[in-house]
Amino acid sequence: MREPSSSPTATEALIELVTSYHELNGVHIDEFDRAPSPLSFMQYIAKNRPLVIRRGAEDWPAISLWSPEYLMQKMENTMVRVAVTPSGNADSAVRSPVDGKWYFTKPLEIDEPFGELLTYIRQQEQGKGSPAEVKYSQAQDDNMRGEYSKLYPDIAEDVNWATECFGAKPDAINVWIGNSRSITSLHKDNYENIYCQVSGKKRFVLLSPVETPCVNLQLLAQASYARDSASCIVQSNLILVPESPLQEIPWPLWDPDRPKENDTLVSPHSRPLHVELEPGDMLYLPTLWYHKVSQECLGDDVSISVNYWYDMSFGGLLYAANTFISNVSKIAGASTISESPT
């Protein structure tokens, strides 16, 4: 590590923080080939570092049972909540073609029979008809124990070694069903996350909370996709509609897969971690870590994941330190390379 200057600027101090963190922690993710003991796992919680558990969920009935045929048998006529977007970009920063401003844009949400959703997802993945709009089951409301409860017996009710360490059962269990067109943009959650892959593959790009000054957080007005009944566009009639009254949310503009766009002076010092999960694999995604997620379908033309959200602890240093880093990043915001949203 280099010695800090006698009176660094806010930007220089942030660069020193990010580079020091990577020098001390490395740019790899530990992997276990079996479930960790609670004592071993507690070390990763304490360090706020991710961990991959290969084949950690391989004994779940879901791993062998959740074929398209089985899912149809169990769920075909069950109504489920579906996110609809023009290009798979639900809950992301989108620049409006009307006023040129950035908005945090939520998907159009509809309810439809599960059978229609699964058929649409698979046909789109197969290239049949190539419908433009992307559908994704991504309700983050404990839907595994709600609308997907018929499938709940096929998974574990919790992750026992995680439950022992966190001292409570999961606050929510969510199921994610989509195809390769769906991408979850870079964001963070105030939850400890155990992410389990059931079908297809999932790819994560991860950034430590220390890298907050890299992601170009901006306060964005909220918007949602909605149907434009007057549109004559055949492929999609979804338009971006700003919400009223105006509400703002801090959201990253920087995409680690496009590092030269919307970057800050600290962004070049980011060292993203990359993880790929296959069926049966688990990922411990620590609270406040930024993550971007994409997926790949295998033989069944669908990707399915289940994640367990455990409440984070706001005590100790982590949350307070992350808030401090965010505030210093705002002070250094004048050094943003790209144009900020107006």
mmCIF file of C-alpha atoms in Angstrom:
data_model
loop_
_atom_site.group_PDB
_atom_site.id
_atom_site.type_symbol
_atom_site.label_atom_id
_atom_site.label_comp_id
_atom_site.label_asym_id
_atom_site.label_seq_id
_atom_site.Cartn_x
_atom_site.Cartn_y
_atom_site.Cartn_z
ATOM 1 C CA MET A 1 0.000 0.000 0.000
ATOM 2 C CA ARG A 2 1.217 3.471 -0.773
ATOM 3 C CA GLU A 3 1.528 6.062 1.986
ATOM 4 C CA PRO A 4 -1.337 8.560 1.877
ATOM 5 C CA SER A 5 -0.467 12.167 1.117
ATOM 6 C CA SER A 6 -0.396 14.648 3.977
ATOM 7 C CA SER A 7 -3.668 16.287 2.962
ATOM 8 C CA PRO A 8 -5.528 14.117 0.436
ATOM 9 C CA THR A 9 -8.615 15.301 -1.355
ATOM 10 C CA ALA A 10 -11.847 13.399 -0.824
ATOM 11 C CA THR A 11 -11.348 11.605 -4.140
ATOM 12 C CA GLU A 12 -7.757 10.640 -3.269
ATOM 13 C CA ALA A 13 -8.904 9.318 0.103
ATOM 14 C CA LEU A 14 -11.568 7.181 -1.573
ATOM 15 C CA ILE A 15 -9.096 5.798 -4.107
ATOM 16 C CA GLU A 16 -6.770 4.906 -1.217
ATOM 17 C CA LEU A 17 -9.638 3.177 0.586
ATOM 18 C CA VAL A 18 -10.624 1.081 -2.439
ATOM 19 C CA THR A 19 -7.084 0.094 -3.435
ATOM 20 C CA SER A 20 -6.126 -0.753 0.153
ATOM 21 C CA TYR A 21 -9.209 -2.929 0.527
ATOM 22 C CA HIS A 22 -8.331 -4.951 -2.561
ATOM 23 C CA GLU A 23 -4.688 -5.317 -1.549
ATOM 24 C CA LEU A 24 -5.728 -6.639 1.864
ATOM 25 C CA ASN A 25 -8.596 -8.883 0.742
ATOM 26 C CA GLY A 26 -7.642 -10.033 -2.747
ATOM 27 C CA VAL A 27 -9.950 -10.399 -5.705
ATOM 28 C CA HIS A 28 -11.041 -14.004 -5.312
ATOM 29 C CA ILE A 29 -14.025 -15.715 -3.717
ATOM 30 C CA ASP A 30 -13.564 -18.702 -1.449
ATOM 31 C CA GLU A 31 -15.374 -21.899 -2.388
ATOM 32 C CA PHE A 32 -16.474 -24.824 -0.228
ATOM 33 C CA ASP A 33 -17.415 -28.209 -1.660
ATOM 34 C CA ARG A 34 -19.767 -28.911 1.243
ATOM 35 C CA ALA A 35 -21.902 -26.917 3.644
ATOM 36 C CA PRO A 36 -19.795 -24.890 6.086
ATOM 37 C CA SER A 37 -20.067 -25.325 9.823
ATOM 38 C CA PRO A 38 -21.752 -22.401 11.592
ATOM 39 C CA LEU A 39 -18.366 -21.452 13.052
ATOM 40 C CA SER A 40 -16.711 -21.384 9.608
ATOM 41 C CA PHE A 41 -19.591 -19.432 8.098
ATOM 42 C CA MET A 42 -19.521 -16.890 10.919
ATOM 43 C CA GLN A 43 -16.057 -15.853 9.767
ATOM 44 C CA TYR A 44 -17.445 -14.777 6.381
ATOM 45 C CA ILE A 45 -20.279 -12.864 8.034
ATOM 46 C CA ALA A 46 -17.763 -11.076 10.264
ATOM 47 C CA LYS A 47 -15.567 -10.157 7.276
ATOM 48 C CA ASN A 48 -18.567 -9.318 5.069
ATOM 49 C CA ARG A 49 -17.092 -11.488 2.304
ATOM 50 C CA PRO A 50 -18.983 -13.699 -0.190
ATOM 51 C CA LEU A 51 -18.690 -17.474 -0.222
ATOM 52 C CA VAL A 52 -19.628 -20.099 -2.835
ATOM 53 C CA ILE A 53 -20.863 -23.504 -1.661
ATOM 54 C CA ARG A 54 -20.673 -25.897 -4.599
ATOM 55 C CA ARG A 55 -23.489 -28.474 -4.637
ATOM 56 C CA GLY A 56 -24.805 -27.053 -1.364
ATOM 57 C CA ALA A 57 -28.408 -27.587 -2.498
ATOM 58 C CA GLU A 58 -27.905 -30.751 -4.535
ATOM 59 C CA ASP A 59 -30.077 -32.796 -2.155
ATOM 60 C CA TRP A 60 -33.137 -30.594 -2.688
ATOM 61 C CA PRO A 61 -35.977 -32.470 -4.449
ATOM 62 C CA ALA A 62 -36.352 -29.357 -6.654
ATOM 63 C CA ILE A 63 -32.999 -29.994 -8.357
ATOM 64 C CA SER A 64 -34.306 -33.180 -9.978
ATOM 65 C CA LEU A 65 -38.045 -32.455 -9.980
ATOM 66 C CA TRP A 66 -38.408 -28.947 -11.430
ATOM 67 C CA SER A 67 -38.681 -29.818 -15.102
ATOM 68 C CA PRO A 68 -41.082 -27.765 -17.239
ATOM 69 C CA GLU A 69 -43.508 -30.700 -17.221
ATOM 70 C CA TYR A 70 -43.473 -30.963 -13.416
ATOM 71 C CA LEU A 71 -43.874 -27.216 -12.986
ATOM 72 C CA MET A 72 -46.845 -27.215 -15.344
ATOM 73 C CA GLN A 73 -48.444 -30.090 -13.443
ATOM 74 C CA LYS A 74 -48.095 -28.252 -10.135
ATOM 75 C CA MET A 75 -48.616 -24.631 -11.153
ATOM 76 C CA GLU A 76 -50.194 -24.309 -14.627
ATOM 77 C CA ASN A 77 -53.374 -22.449 -13.615
ATOM 78 C CA THR A 78 -51.962 -20.651 -10.570
ATOM 79 C CA MET A 79 -51.929 -16.869 -10.930
ATOM 80 C CA VAL A 80 -48.475 -15.339 -10.431
ATOM 81 C CA ARG A 81 -47.058 -11.820 -10.500
ATOM 82 C CA VAL A 82 -44.948 -11.133 -13.620
ATOM 83 C CA ALA A 83 -42.570 -8.264 -14.404
ATOM 84 C CA VAL A 84 -42.746 -7.069 -18.035
ATOM 85 C CA THR A 85 -40.064 -4.850 -19.650
ATOM 86 C CA PRO A 86 -39.027 -3.941 -23.197
ATOM 87 C CA SER A 87 -35.572 -5.533 -22.885
ATOM 88 C CA GLY A 88 -35.260 -7.411 -19.587
ATOM 89 C CA ASN A 89 -34.179 -4.348 -17.606
ATOM 90 C CA ALA A 90 -36.525 -4.352 -14.603
ATOM 91 C CA ASP A 91 -35.627 -2.090 -11.663
ATOM 92 C CA SER A 92 -32.825 -0.240 -13.413
ATOM 93 C CA ALA A 93 -31.631 3.219 -14.410
ATOM 94 C CA VAL A 94 -33.168 4.140 -17.762
ATOM 95 C CA ARG A 95 -32.719 7.390 -19.686
ATOM 96 C CA SER A 96 -36.041 8.683 -20.953
ATOM 97 C CA PRO A 97 -36.241 9.253 -24.723
ATOM 98 C CA VAL A 98 -38.668 12.102 -24.004
ATOM 99 C CA ASP A 99 -36.782 14.396 -21.606
ATOM 100 C CA GLY A 100 -33.304 12.813 -21.589
ATOM 101 C CA LYS A 101 -33.337 12.357 -17.806
ATOM 102 C CA TRP A 102 -32.341 9.230 -15.934
ATOM 103 C CA TYR A 103 -35.107 7.450 -14.022
ATOM 104 C CA PHE A 104 -35.143 4.475 -11.681
ATOM 105 C CA THR A 105 -37.603 2.454 -13.732
ATOM 106 C CA LYS A 106 -39.761 -0.348 -12.416
ATOM 107 C CA PRO A 107 -41.393 -2.958 -14.660
ATOM 108 C CA LEU A 108 -45.002 -3.187 -15.680
ATOM 109 C CA GLU A 109 -46.457 -5.774 -13.297
ATOM 110 C CA ILE A 110 -49.247 -8.098 -14.370
ATOM 111 C CA ASP A 111 -50.896 -11.223 -12.994
ATOM 112 C CA GLU A 112 -51.221 -14.199 -15.312
ATOM 113 C CA PRO A 113 -51.452 -18.000 -15.104
ATOM 114 C CA PHE A 114 -48.070 -19.598 -14.462
ATOM 115 C CA GLY A 115 -48.507 -21.821 -17.508
ATOM 116 C CA GLU A 116 -48.670 -18.783 -19.796
ATOM 117 C CA LEU A 117 -45.549 -17.307 -18.197
ATOM 118 C CA LEU A 118 -43.495 -20.488 -18.509
ATOM 119 C CA THR A 119 -44.571 -21.075 -22.106
ATOM 120 C CA TYR A 120 -43.692 -17.488 -23.060
ATOM 121 C CA ILE A 121 -40.270 -17.662 -21.357
ATOM 122 C CA ARG A 122 -39.319 -20.937 -23.033
ATOM 123 C CA GLN A 123 -40.576 -19.978 -26.494
ATOM 124 C CA GLN A 124 -38.671 -16.700 -26.337
ATOM 125 C CA GLU A 125 -35.495 -18.565 -25.334
ATOM 126 C CA GLN A 126 -36.021 -20.971 -28.245
ATOM 127 C CA GLY A 127 -36.428 -18.038 -30.635
ATOM 128 C CA LYS A 128 -39.970 -18.988 -31.592
ATOM 129 C CA GLY A 129 -41.715 -15.824 -32.627
ATOM 130 C CA SER A 130 -39.016 -13.777 -30.845
ATOM 131 C CA PRO A 131 -41.431 -11.615 -28.846
ATOM 132 C CA ALA A 132 -39.723 -8.360 -27.916
ATOM 133 C CA GLU A 133 -41.038 -7.908 -24.398
ATOM 134 C CA VAL A 134 -39.310 -9.821 -21.614
ATOM 135 C CA LYS A 135 -41.213 -11.498 -18.785
ATOM 136 C CA TYR A 136 -39.619 -12.402 -15.456
ATOM 137 C CA SER A 137 -41.019 -13.801 -12.217
ATOM 138 C CA GLN A 138 -39.111 -11.682 -9.717
ATOM 139 C CA ALA A 139 -41.561 -10.660 -6.988
ATOM 140 C CA GLN A 140 -39.439 -10.002 -3.906
ATOM 141 C CA ASP A 141 -42.259 -10.513 -1.427
ATOM 142 C CA ASP A 142 -41.649 -14.004 -0.012
ATOM 143 C CA ASN A 143 -43.392 -15.417 -3.077
ATOM 144 C CA MET A 144 -41.965 -18.912 -2.496
ATOM 145 C CA ARG A 145 -44.244 -19.198 0.531
ATOM 146 C CA GLY A 146 -47.009 -17.256 -1.238
ATOM 147 C CA GLU A 147 -48.055 -17.725 -4.842
ATOM 148 C CA TYR A 148 -45.462 -20.496 -5.379
ATOM 149 C CA SER A 149 -46.350 -22.368 -2.166
ATOM 150 C CA LYS A 150 -47.215 -25.526 -4.146
ATOM 151 C CA LEU A 151 -43.473 -25.838 -4.867
ATOM 152 C CA TYR A 152 -42.307 -24.944 -1.356
ATOM 153 C CA PRO A 153 -42.088 -28.598 -0.153
ATOM 154 C CA ASP A 154 -39.410 -29.210 -2.822
ATOM 155 C CA ILE A 155 -36.836 -26.894 -1.196
ATOM 156 C CA ALA A 156 -35.386 -26.445 2.286
ATOM 157 C CA GLU A 157 -37.456 -24.285 4.640
ATOM 158 C CA ASP A 158 -34.235 -22.507 5.597
ATOM 159 C CA VAL A 159 -30.451 -22.861 5.329
ATOM 160 C CA ASN A 160 -29.706 -24.375 8.710
ATOM 161 C CA TRP A 161 -26.097 -23.228 9.117
ATOM 162 C CA ALA A 162 -27.082 -19.701 8.107
ATOM 163 C CA THR A 163 -30.135 -19.670 10.380
ATOM 164 C CA GLU A 164 -27.956 -20.677 13.332
ATOM 165 C CA CYS A 165 -25.521 -17.845 12.652
ATOM 166 C CA PHE A 166 -28.109 -15.133 11.971
ATOM 167 C CA GLY A 167 -30.218 -16.236 14.925
ATOM 168 C CA ALA A 168 -33.524 -16.224 13.062
ATOM 169 C CA LYS A 169 -35.410 -17.899 10.233
ATOM 170 C CA PRO A 170 -35.365 -16.235 6.784
ATOM 171 C CA ASP A 171 -37.407 -13.048 6.525
ATOM 172 C CA ALA A 172 -38.326 -13.951 2.927
ATOM 173 C CA ILE A 173 -37.805 -16.770 0.439
ATOM 174 C CA ASN A 174 -38.085 -15.708 -3.202
ATOM 175 C CA VAL A 175 -38.160 -17.662 -6.456
ATOM 176 C CA TRP A 176 -36.827 -16.199 -9.722
ATOM 177 C CA ILE A 177 -37.947 -17.650 -13.085
ATOM 178 C CA GLY A 178 -36.865 -16.248 -16.442
ATOM 179 C CA ASN A 179 -34.695 -16.682 -19.501
ATOM 180 C CA SER A 180 -31.393 -15.278 -20.747
ATOM 181 C CA ARG A 181 -33.017 -11.963 -21.728
ATOM 182 C CA SER A 182 -33.510 -10.899 -18.097
ATOM 183 C CA ILE A 183 -30.718 -8.963 -16.390
ATOM 184 C CA THR A 184 -30.763 -7.535 -12.875
ATOM 185 C CA SER A 185 -28.897 -4.227 -12.853
ATOM 186 C CA LEU A 186 -26.221 -3.329 -10.305
ATOM 187 C CA HIS A 187 -27.758 -2.706 -6.883
ATOM 188 C CA LYS A 188 -27.444 -3.624 -3.214
ATOM 189 C CA ASP A 189 -29.852 -4.995 -0.589
ATOM 190 C CA ASN A 190 -30.106 -4.556 3.163
ATOM 191 C CA TYR A 191 -30.310 -8.321 3.583
ATOM 192 C CA GLU A 192 -27.961 -11.222 4.131
ATOM 193 C CA ASN A 193 -28.614 -13.364 1.069
ATOM 194 C CA ILE A 194 -28.219 -17.108 0.475
ATOM 195 C CA TYR A 195 -28.758 -17.568 -3.272
ATOM 196 C CA CYS A 196 -29.409 -21.071 -4.637
ATOM 197 C CA GLN A 197 -29.457 -22.135 -8.277
ATOM 198 C CA VAL A 198 -32.014 -24.780 -9.274
ATOM 199 C CA SER A 199 -32.082 -24.775 -13.099
ATOM 200 C CA GLY A 200 -29.841 -23.096 -15.671
ATOM 201 C CA LYS A 201 -26.908 -20.891 -14.689
ATOM 202 C CA LYS A 202 -26.600 -17.589 -12.889
ATOM 203 C CA ARG A 203 -23.717 -15.147 -13.286
ATOM 204 C CA PHE A 204 -22.919 -12.506 -10.670
ATOM 205 C CA VAL A 205 -20.709 -9.444 -10.811
ATOM 206 C CA LEU A 206 -19.989 -8.399 -7.222
ATOM 207 C CA LEU A 207 -18.601 -5.209 -5.688
ATOM 208 C CA SER A 208 -17.822 -4.685 -2.017
ATOM 209 C CA PRO A 209 -19.625 -1.878 -0.140
ATOM 210 C CA VAL A 210 -16.219 -0.197 -0.011
ATOM 211 C CA GLU A 211 -16.587 0.371 -3.768
ATOM 212 C CA THR A 212 -19.595 2.664 -3.321
ATOM 213 C CA PRO A 213 -17.592 5.627 -4.737
ATOM 214 C CA CYS A 214 -17.088 3.595 -7.937
ATOM 215 C CA VAL A 215 -20.750 3.100 -8.813
ATOM 216 C CA ASN A 216 -21.811 6.738 -9.364
ATOM 217 C CA LEU A 217 -24.826 6.766 -7.055
ATOM 218 C CA GLN A 218 -27.343 9.381 -8.123
ATOM 219 C CA LEU A 219 -30.742 10.381 -6.797
ATOM 220 C CA LEU A 220 -33.127 9.324 -9.551
ATOM 221 C CA ALA A 221 -36.800 10.093 -9.871
ATOM 222 C CA GLN A 222 -38.899 6.934 -10.015
ATOM 223 C CA ALA A 223 -40.815 5.788 -13.072
ATOM 224 C CA SER A 224 -42.606 2.664 -14.279
ATOM 225 C CA TYR A 225 -43.286 1.022 -17.608
ATOM 226 C CA ALA A 226 -46.917 1.238 -18.708
ATOM 227 C CA ARG A 227 -48.971 0.345 -21.774
ATOM 228 C CA ASP A 228 -49.467 3.070 -24.373
ATOM 229 C CA SER A 229 -52.803 2.206 -25.949
ATOM 230 C CA ALA A 230 -52.236 4.819 -28.667
ATOM 231 C CA SER A 231 -48.921 3.306 -29.792
ATOM 232 C CA CYS A 232 -48.775 1.591 -33.185
ATOM 233 C CA ILE A 233 -45.480 -0.172 -32.399
ATOM 234 C CA VAL A 234 -46.093 -3.860 -33.056
ATOM 235 C CA GLN A 235 -43.320 -5.394 -30.938
ATOM 236 C CA SER A 236 -43.994 -3.485 -27.727
ATOM 237 C CA ASN A 237 -46.145 -0.585 -26.607
ATOM 238 C CA LEU A 238 -44.412 -0.080 -23.265
ATOM 239 C CA ILE A 239 -43.518 3.500 -22.387
ATOM 240 C CA LEU A 240 -41.698 5.027 -19.432
ATOM 241 C CA VAL A 241 -44.041 7.015 -17.178
ATOM 242 C CA PRO A 242 -42.566 9.140 -14.321
ATOM 243 C CA GLU A 243 -44.362 8.663 -11.027
ATOM 244 C CA SER A 244 -46.388 11.434 -9.441
ATOM 245 C CA PRO A 245 -45.843 12.795 -6.859
ATOM 246 C CA LEU A 246 -42.103 12.813 -7.475
ATOM 247 C CA GLN A 247 -40.127 10.300 -5.417
ATOM 248 C CA GLU A 248 -36.371 9.803 -5.618
ATOM 249 C CA ILE A 249 -34.146 6.831 -4.886
ATOM 250 C CA PRO A 250 -30.317 6.545 -4.882
ATOM 251 C CA TRP A 251 -29.286 4.208 -7.695
ATOM 252 C CA PRO A 252 -25.981 3.359 -9.438
ATOM 253 C CA LEU A 253 -25.435 4.693 -12.949
ATOM 254 C CA TRP A 254 -22.167 2.809 -13.429
ATOM 255 C CA ASP A 255 -22.188 -0.651 -15.007
ATOM 256 C CA PRO A 256 -19.024 -2.720 -14.309
ATOM 257 C CA ASP A 257 -19.513 -4.431 -17.681
ATOM 258 C CA ARG A 258 -19.283 -1.000 -19.375
ATOM 259 C CA PRO A 259 -16.567 0.569 -17.225
ATOM 260 C CA LYS A 260 -15.979 3.665 -19.392
ATOM 261 C CA GLU A 261 -19.608 4.823 -19.262
ATOM 262 C CA ASN A 262 -21.033 6.906 -16.390
ATOM 263 C CA ASP A 263 -17.861 6.315 -14.407
ATOM 264 C CA THR A 264 -16.237 8.344 -11.629
ATOM 265 C CA LEU A 265 -12.582 9.033 -10.923
ATOM 266 C CA VAL A 266 -12.669 6.102 -8.490
ATOM 267 C CA SER A 267 -14.312 3.609 -10.888
ATOM 268 C CA PRO A 268 -11.040 2.514 -12.573
ATOM 269 C CA HIS A 269 -9.879 1.205 -9.183
ATOM 270 C CA SER A 270 -12.819 -1.161 -8.830
ATOM 271 C CA ARG A 271 -12.023 -4.875 -8.930
ATOM 272 C CA PRO A 272 -15.322 -6.689 -9.531
ATOM 273 C CA LEU A 273 -15.610 -10.318 -8.477
ATOM 274 C CA HIS A 274 -17.242 -12.820 -10.827
ATOM 275 C CA VAL A 275 -19.225 -15.912 -9.835
ATOM 276 C CA GLU A 276 -21.097 -18.489 -11.902
ATOM 277 C CA LEU A 277 -23.597 -20.789 -10.225
ATOM 278 C CA GLU A 278 -24.729 -24.096 -11.686
ATOM 279 C CA PRO A 279 -27.686 -26.204 -10.528
ATOM 280 C CA GLY A 280 -27.241 -27.133 -6.866
ATOM 281 C CA ASP A 281 -24.740 -24.347 -6.106
ATOM 282 C CA MET A 282 -25.177 -21.713 -3.397
ATOM 283 C CA LEU A 283 -23.772 -18.213 -2.969
ATOM 284 C CA TYR A 284 -23.570 -16.285 0.278
ATOM 285 C CA LEU A 285 -24.042 -12.685 -0.855
ATOM 286 C CA PRO A 286 -23.287 -10.443 2.141
ATOM 287 C CA THR A 287 -25.463 -7.503 2.996
ATOM 288 C CA LEU A 288 -24.762 -4.203 1.199
ATOM 289 C CA TRP A 289 -22.698 -5.835 -1.570
ATOM 290 C CA TYR A 290 -23.475 -4.477 -5.021
ATOM 291 C CA HIS A 291 -24.416 -7.165 -7.507
ATOM 292 C CA LYS A 292 -25.392 -7.418 -11.147
ATOM 293 C CA VAL A 293 -26.996 -10.691 -12.221
ATOM 294 C CA SER A 294 -27.467 -12.378 -15.596
ATOM 295 C CA GLN A 295 -28.512 -15.891 -16.458
ATOM 296 C CA GLU A 296 -28.209 -18.690 -18.964
ATOM 297 C CA CYS A 297 -30.740 -21.366 -19.774
ATOM 298 C CA LEU A 298 -29.684 -24.953 -20.316
ATOM 299 C CA GLY A 299 -31.734 -27.819 -21.747
ATOM 300 C CA ASP A 300 -35.073 -26.756 -20.269
ATOM 301 C CA ASP A 301 -34.930 -23.224 -21.763
ATOM 302 C CA VAL A 302 -35.547 -21.627 -18.365
ATOM 303 C CA SER A 303 -33.442 -20.405 -15.438
ATOM 304 C CA ILE A 304 -34.782 -20.875 -11.905
ATOM 305 C CA SER A 305 -33.279 -19.681 -8.631
ATOM 306 C CA VAL A 306 -34.363 -19.461 -5.006
ATOM 307 C CA ASN A 307 -32.928 -17.045 -2.478
ATOM 308 C CA TYR A 308 -33.242 -16.707 1.281
ATOM 309 C CA TRP A 309 -33.200 -13.209 2.728
ATOM 310 C CA TYR A 310 -32.099 -12.902 6.348
ATOM 311 C CA ASP A 311 -32.411 -9.570 8.134
ATOM 312 C CA MET A 312 -29.101 -7.736 8.429
ATOM 313 C CA SER A 313 -27.785 -6.395 11.707
ATOM 314 C CA PHE A 314 -27.545 -2.605 11.788
ATOM 315 C CA GLY A 315 -25.377 -2.692 14.900
ATOM 316 C CA GLY A 316 -21.595 -2.658 14.834
ATOM 317 C CA LEU A 317 -19.484 -0.769 12.315
ATOM 318 C CA LEU A 318 -20.633 -2.005 8.886
ATOM 319 C CA TYR A 319 -23.792 0.024 8.270
ATOM 320 C CA ALA A 320 -22.424 3.207 9.842
ATOM 321 C CA ALA A 321 -19.170 2.926 7.876
ATOM 322 C CA ASN A 322 -21.050 2.353 4.630
ATOM 323 C CA THR A 323 -23.167 5.446 5.282
ATOM 324 C CA PHE A 324 -19.993 7.443 5.898
ATOM 325 C CA ILE A 325 -18.420 6.209 2.652
ATOM 326 C CA SER A 326 -21.581 7.161 0.755
ATOM 327 C CA ASN A 327 -21.509 10.663 2.234
ATOM 328 C CA VAL A 328 -17.830 11.162 1.379
ATOM 329 C CA SER A 329 -18.597 9.930 -2.130
ATOM 330 C CA LYS A 330 -21.209 12.695 -2.428
ATOM 331 C CA ILE A 331 -18.601 15.246 -1.350
ATOM 332 C CA ALA A 332 -16.312 13.955 -4.091
ATOM 333 C CA GLY A 333 -19.201 13.931 -6.571
ATOM 334 C CA ALA A 334 -17.865 16.996 -8.380
ATOM 335 C CA SER A 335 -15.142 14.702 -9.719
ATOM 336 C CA THR A 336 -17.630 12.527 -11.580
ATOM 337 C CA ILE A 337 -16.292 11.999 -15.092
ATOM 338 C CA SER A 338 -19.628 11.530 -16.833
ATOM 339 C CA GLU A 339 -22.450 14.014 -17.008
ATOM 340 C CA SER A 340 -24.758 13.708 -14.002
ATOM 341 C CA PRO A 341 -28.498 13.424 -14.588
ATOM 342 C CA THR A 342 -30.225 16.781 -14.761
#
